[in-house]
Coordinates of C-alpha atoms and ligand atoms in Angstrom, one line a residue:
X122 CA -22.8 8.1 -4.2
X123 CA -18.9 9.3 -4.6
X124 CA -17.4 10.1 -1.5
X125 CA -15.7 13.3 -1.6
X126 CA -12.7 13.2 -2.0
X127 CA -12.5 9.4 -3.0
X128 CA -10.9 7.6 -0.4
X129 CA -11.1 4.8 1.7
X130 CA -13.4 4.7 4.9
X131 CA -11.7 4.4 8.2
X132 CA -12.6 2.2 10.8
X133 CA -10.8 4.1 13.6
X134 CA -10.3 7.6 12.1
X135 CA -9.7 9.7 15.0
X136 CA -10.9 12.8 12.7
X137 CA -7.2 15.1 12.3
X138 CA -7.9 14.4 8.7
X139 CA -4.0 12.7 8.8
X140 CA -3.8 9.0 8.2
X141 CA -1.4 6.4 10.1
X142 CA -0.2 4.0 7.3
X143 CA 1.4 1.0 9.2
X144 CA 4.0 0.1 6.3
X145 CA 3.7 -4.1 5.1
X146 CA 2.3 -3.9 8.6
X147 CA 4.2 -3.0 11.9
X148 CA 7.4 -4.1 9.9
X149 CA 9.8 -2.9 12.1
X150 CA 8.7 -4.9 15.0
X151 CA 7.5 -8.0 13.3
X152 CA 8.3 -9.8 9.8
X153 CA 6.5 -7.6 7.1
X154 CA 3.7 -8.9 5.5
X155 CA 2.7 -11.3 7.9
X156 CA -0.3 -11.9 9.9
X157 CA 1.7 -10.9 13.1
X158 CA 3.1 -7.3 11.6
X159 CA -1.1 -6.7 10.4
X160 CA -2.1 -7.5 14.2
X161 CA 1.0 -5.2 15.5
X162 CA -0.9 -2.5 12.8
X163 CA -3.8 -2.8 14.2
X164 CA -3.1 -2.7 18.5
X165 CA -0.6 0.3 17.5
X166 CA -3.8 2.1 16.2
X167 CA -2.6 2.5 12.8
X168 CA -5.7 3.4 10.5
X169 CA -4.7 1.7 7.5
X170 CA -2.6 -1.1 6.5
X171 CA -0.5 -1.1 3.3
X172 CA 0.3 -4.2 1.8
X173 CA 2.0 -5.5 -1.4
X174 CA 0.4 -7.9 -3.7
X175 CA 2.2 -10.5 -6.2
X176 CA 0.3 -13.7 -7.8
X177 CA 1.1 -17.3 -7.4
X178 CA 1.6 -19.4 -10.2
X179 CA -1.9 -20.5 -9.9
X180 CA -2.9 -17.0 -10.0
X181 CA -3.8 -16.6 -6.2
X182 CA -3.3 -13.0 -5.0
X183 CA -0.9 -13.6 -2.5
X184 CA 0.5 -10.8 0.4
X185 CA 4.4 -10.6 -0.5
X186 CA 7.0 -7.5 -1.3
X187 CA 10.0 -8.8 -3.3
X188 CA 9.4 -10.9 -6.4
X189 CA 12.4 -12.7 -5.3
X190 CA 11.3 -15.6 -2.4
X191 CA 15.2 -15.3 -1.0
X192 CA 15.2 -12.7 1.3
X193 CA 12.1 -13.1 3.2
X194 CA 11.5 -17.0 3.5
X195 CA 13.7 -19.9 3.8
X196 CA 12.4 -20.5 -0.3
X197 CA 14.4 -19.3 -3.5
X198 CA 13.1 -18.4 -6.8
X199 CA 10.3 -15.7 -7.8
X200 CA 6.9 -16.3 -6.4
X201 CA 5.4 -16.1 -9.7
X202 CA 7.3 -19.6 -9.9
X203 CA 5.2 -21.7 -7.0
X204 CA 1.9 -22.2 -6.6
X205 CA -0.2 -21.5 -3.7
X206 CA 0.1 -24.7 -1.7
X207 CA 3.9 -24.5 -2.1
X208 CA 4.6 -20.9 -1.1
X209 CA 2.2 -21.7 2.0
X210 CA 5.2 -24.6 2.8
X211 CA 7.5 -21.7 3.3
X212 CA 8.5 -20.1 6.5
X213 CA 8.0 -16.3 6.4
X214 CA 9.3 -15.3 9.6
X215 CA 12.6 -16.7 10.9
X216 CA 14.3 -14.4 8.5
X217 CA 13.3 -11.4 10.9
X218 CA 13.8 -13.8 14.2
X219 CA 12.9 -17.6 15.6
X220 CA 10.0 -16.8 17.4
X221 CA 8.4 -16.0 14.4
X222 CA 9.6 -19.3 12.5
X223 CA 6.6 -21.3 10.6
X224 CA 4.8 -18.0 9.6
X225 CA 2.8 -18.1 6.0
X226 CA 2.9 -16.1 3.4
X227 CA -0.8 -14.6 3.8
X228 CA -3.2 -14.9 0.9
X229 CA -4.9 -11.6 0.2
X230 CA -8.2 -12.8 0.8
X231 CA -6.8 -14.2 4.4
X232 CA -5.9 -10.5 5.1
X233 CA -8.9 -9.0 4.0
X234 CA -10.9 -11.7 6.4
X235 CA -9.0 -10.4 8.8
X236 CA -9.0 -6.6 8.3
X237 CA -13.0 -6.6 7.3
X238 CA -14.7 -4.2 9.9
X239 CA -11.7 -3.4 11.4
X240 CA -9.1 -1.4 9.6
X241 CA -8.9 0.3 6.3
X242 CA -6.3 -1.3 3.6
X243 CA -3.8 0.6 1.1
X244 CA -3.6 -2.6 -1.1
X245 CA -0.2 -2.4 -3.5
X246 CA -0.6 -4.4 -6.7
X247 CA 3.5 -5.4 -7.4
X248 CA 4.3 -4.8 -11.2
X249 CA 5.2 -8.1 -12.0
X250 CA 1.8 -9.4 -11.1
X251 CA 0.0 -7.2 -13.8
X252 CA -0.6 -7.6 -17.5
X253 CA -2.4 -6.2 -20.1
X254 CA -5.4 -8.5 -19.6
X255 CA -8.3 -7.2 -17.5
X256 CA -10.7 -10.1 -17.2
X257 CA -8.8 -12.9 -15.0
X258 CA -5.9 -10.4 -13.9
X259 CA -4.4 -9.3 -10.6
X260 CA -6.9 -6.4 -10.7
X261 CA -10.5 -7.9 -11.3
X262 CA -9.2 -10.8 -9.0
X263 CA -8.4 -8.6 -5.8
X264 CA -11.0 -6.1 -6.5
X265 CA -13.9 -9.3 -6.3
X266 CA -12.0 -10.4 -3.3
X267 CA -12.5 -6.6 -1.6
X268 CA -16.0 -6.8 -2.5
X269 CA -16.4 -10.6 -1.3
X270 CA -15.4 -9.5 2.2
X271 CA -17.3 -6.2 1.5
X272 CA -14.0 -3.6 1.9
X273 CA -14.9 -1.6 -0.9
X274 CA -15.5 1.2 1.0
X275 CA -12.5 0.4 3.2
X276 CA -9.3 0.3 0.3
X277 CA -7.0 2.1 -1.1
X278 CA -5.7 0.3 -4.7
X279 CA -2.4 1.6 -5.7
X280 CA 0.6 0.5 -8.2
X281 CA 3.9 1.6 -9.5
X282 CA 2.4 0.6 -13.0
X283 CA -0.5 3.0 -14.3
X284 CA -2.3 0.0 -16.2
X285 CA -3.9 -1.0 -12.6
X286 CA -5.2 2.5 -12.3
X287 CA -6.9 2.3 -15.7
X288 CA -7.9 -1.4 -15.2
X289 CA -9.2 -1.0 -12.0
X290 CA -11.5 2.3 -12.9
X291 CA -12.8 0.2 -16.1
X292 CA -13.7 -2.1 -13.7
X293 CA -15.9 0.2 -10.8
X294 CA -15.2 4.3 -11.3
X295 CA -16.1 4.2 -7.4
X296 CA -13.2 2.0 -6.4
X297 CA -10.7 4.4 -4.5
X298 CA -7.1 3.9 -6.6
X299 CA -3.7 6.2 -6.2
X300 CA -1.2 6.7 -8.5
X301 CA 1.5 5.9 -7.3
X302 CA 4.3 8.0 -8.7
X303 CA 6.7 6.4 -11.4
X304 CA 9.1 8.5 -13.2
X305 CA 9.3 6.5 -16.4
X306 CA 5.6 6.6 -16.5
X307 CA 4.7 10.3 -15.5
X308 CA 6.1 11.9 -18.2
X309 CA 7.2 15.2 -16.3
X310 CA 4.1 16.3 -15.5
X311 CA 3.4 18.1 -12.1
X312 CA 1.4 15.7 -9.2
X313 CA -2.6 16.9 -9.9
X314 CA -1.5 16.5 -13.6
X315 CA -0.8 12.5 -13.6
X316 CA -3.5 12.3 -11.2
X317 CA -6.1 13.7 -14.0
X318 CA -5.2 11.3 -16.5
X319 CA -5.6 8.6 -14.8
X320 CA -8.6 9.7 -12.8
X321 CA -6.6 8.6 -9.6
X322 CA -8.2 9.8 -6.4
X323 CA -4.7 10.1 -4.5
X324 CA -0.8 10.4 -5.3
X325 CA 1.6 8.3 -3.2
X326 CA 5.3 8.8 -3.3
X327 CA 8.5 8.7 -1.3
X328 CA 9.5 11.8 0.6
X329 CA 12.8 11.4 -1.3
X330 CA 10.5 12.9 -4.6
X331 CA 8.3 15.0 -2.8
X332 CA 9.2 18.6 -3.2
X333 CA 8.2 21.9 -1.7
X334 CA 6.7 22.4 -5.4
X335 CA 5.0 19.2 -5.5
X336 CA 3.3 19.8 -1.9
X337 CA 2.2 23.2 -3.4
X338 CA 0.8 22.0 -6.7
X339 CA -1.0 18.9 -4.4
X340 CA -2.8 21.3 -1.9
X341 CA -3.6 23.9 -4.6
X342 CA -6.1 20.8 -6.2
X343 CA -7.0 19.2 -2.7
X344 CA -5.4 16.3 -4.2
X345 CA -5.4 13.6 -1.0
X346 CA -1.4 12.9 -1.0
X347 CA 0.3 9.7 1.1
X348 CA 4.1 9.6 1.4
X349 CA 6.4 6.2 2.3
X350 CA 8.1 5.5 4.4
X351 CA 9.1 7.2 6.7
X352 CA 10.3 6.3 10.2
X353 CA 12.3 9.1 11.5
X354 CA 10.5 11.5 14.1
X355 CA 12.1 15.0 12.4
X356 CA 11.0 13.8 8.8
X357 CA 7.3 12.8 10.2
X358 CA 6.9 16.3 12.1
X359 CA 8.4 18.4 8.9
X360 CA 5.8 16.0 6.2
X361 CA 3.0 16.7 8.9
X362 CA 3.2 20.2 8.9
X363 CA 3.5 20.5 5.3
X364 CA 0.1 19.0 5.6
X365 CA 0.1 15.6 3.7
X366 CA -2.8 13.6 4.0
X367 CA -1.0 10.6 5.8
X368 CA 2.8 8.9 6.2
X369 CA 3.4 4.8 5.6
X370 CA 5.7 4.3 8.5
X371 CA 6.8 0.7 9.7
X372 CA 6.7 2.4 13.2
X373 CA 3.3 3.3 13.3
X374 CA 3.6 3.5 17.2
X375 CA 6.5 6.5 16.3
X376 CA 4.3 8.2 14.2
X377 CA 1.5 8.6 16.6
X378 CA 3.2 10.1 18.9
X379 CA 5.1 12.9 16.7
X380 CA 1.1 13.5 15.2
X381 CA -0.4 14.1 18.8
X382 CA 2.3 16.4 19.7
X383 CA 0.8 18.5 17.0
Ligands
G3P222 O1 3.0 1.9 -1.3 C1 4.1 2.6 -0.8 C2 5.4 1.8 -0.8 O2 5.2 0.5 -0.2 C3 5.9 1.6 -2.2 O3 7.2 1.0 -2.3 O4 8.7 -0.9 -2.6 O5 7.8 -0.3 -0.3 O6 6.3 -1.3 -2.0 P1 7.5 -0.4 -1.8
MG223 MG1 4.5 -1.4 -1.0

């Protein structure tokens, strides 16, 4: 049976109805995407986790923001380049600081062993990582990983390209999947809109598109809205009381605190 509306499960909703999106994980406080930033997530009491996901030249779903390895590991090159084993070879963490030197670039199925039972996922599938092929691609892949570690009731799909959204619903209608917003893709159309033809069951986008109109048009249809990222206290208490459903914040901690103030 459809859940109503369509999204994921929480494991520690604490029932305001407003979600706590820790952002690549706690990234403020620890390297982003990394096992350390998902554990910060999860003892700051964030209730979901968003997380971006690229594929390794193998094709392994594999947890990791920037196509480009330069930034965030001691590597170079695109991660579409390397296969699994050799991104694993890479250090992840002493960009950010030592004492996180020798962490891994985490394997989506290595997060969702770890999340299972325990916190709710907004999983991010990267552009680059998609195609026009369903059977084999980044979608069918991470959606029989979800299942695997039986999270299907516990993710939130989402991508900057609108074939995942399509994909993904050819693949299970129950799935929960935002749109999230692109404006070569969307065509002018208002929020509820896009989210129609697509038969999203959310619509994410950064506070620097979200309107006063676009708030009204996305209450008007009860249509569940998440906006990134946001770390600053004044910006979380004026989103909050325009009543989105939830904030992806790399201070999850911050945002906690501006929420019970409410
Ligand atoms: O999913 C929300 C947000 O993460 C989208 O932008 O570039 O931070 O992945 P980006
Ligand atoms: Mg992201």
């Amino acid at each position: 049976m459809a859940k109503d509306p369509n999204l994921p499960l929480l494991y520690s909703d604490d029932g305001d109805g407003f979600i706590v999106i820790a952002h690549r994980g706690a990234s403020a406080y620890y390297p982003e995407n990394t096992m350390p930033a998902f554990e910060g997530a999860v003892a700051m009491n964030a209730e979901m986790i968003e997380l971006d996901v690229l594929m390794s030249k193998d094709g392994v779903p594999v947890v990791f923001h920037d196509l480009s390895l330069d930034n965030h590991t001691d590597g170079n090159g695109y991660v579409p380049e390397y296969t699994l084993s050799e991104l694993k070879k890479l250090d992840s963490g002493s960009w950010f600081s030592k004492n996180y030197a020798g962490q891994q670039i985490p394997t989506l199925e290595e997060v969702l062993q770890f999340a299972a039972g325990k916190i709710a996922l907004n999983i991010e599938i990267k552009t680059e990582a998609v195609s026009d092929i369903i059977d084999g691609g980044v979608e069918q892949k991470s959606l029989e990983l979800v299942k695997q570690y039986g999270m299907e009731e516990h993710v939130l799909f989402s991508s900057f390209d609108y074939r995942v959204i399509k994909h993904l619903k050819k693949l299970d209608p129950t799935i929960p999947v935002a749109l999230l917003y692109n404006k070569h893709q969307s065509k002018n159309q208002l929020p509820h809109q896009q989210v129609r033809e697509f038969s999203a069951d959310a619509f994410n986008c950064s506070f620097r598109q979200f309107s006063k109109k676009w708030a009204r048009d996305l209450r008007e249809h009860g249509i569940p809205h998440f906006i990134y990222t946001v770390n600053s206290k004044r910006k979380m208490k004026k989103l909050i009381k325009s009543g989105v459903t939830g904030i992806f914040t790399n201070k999850p901690d911050v945002l906690h605190q501006v929420k019970d103030r409410f």
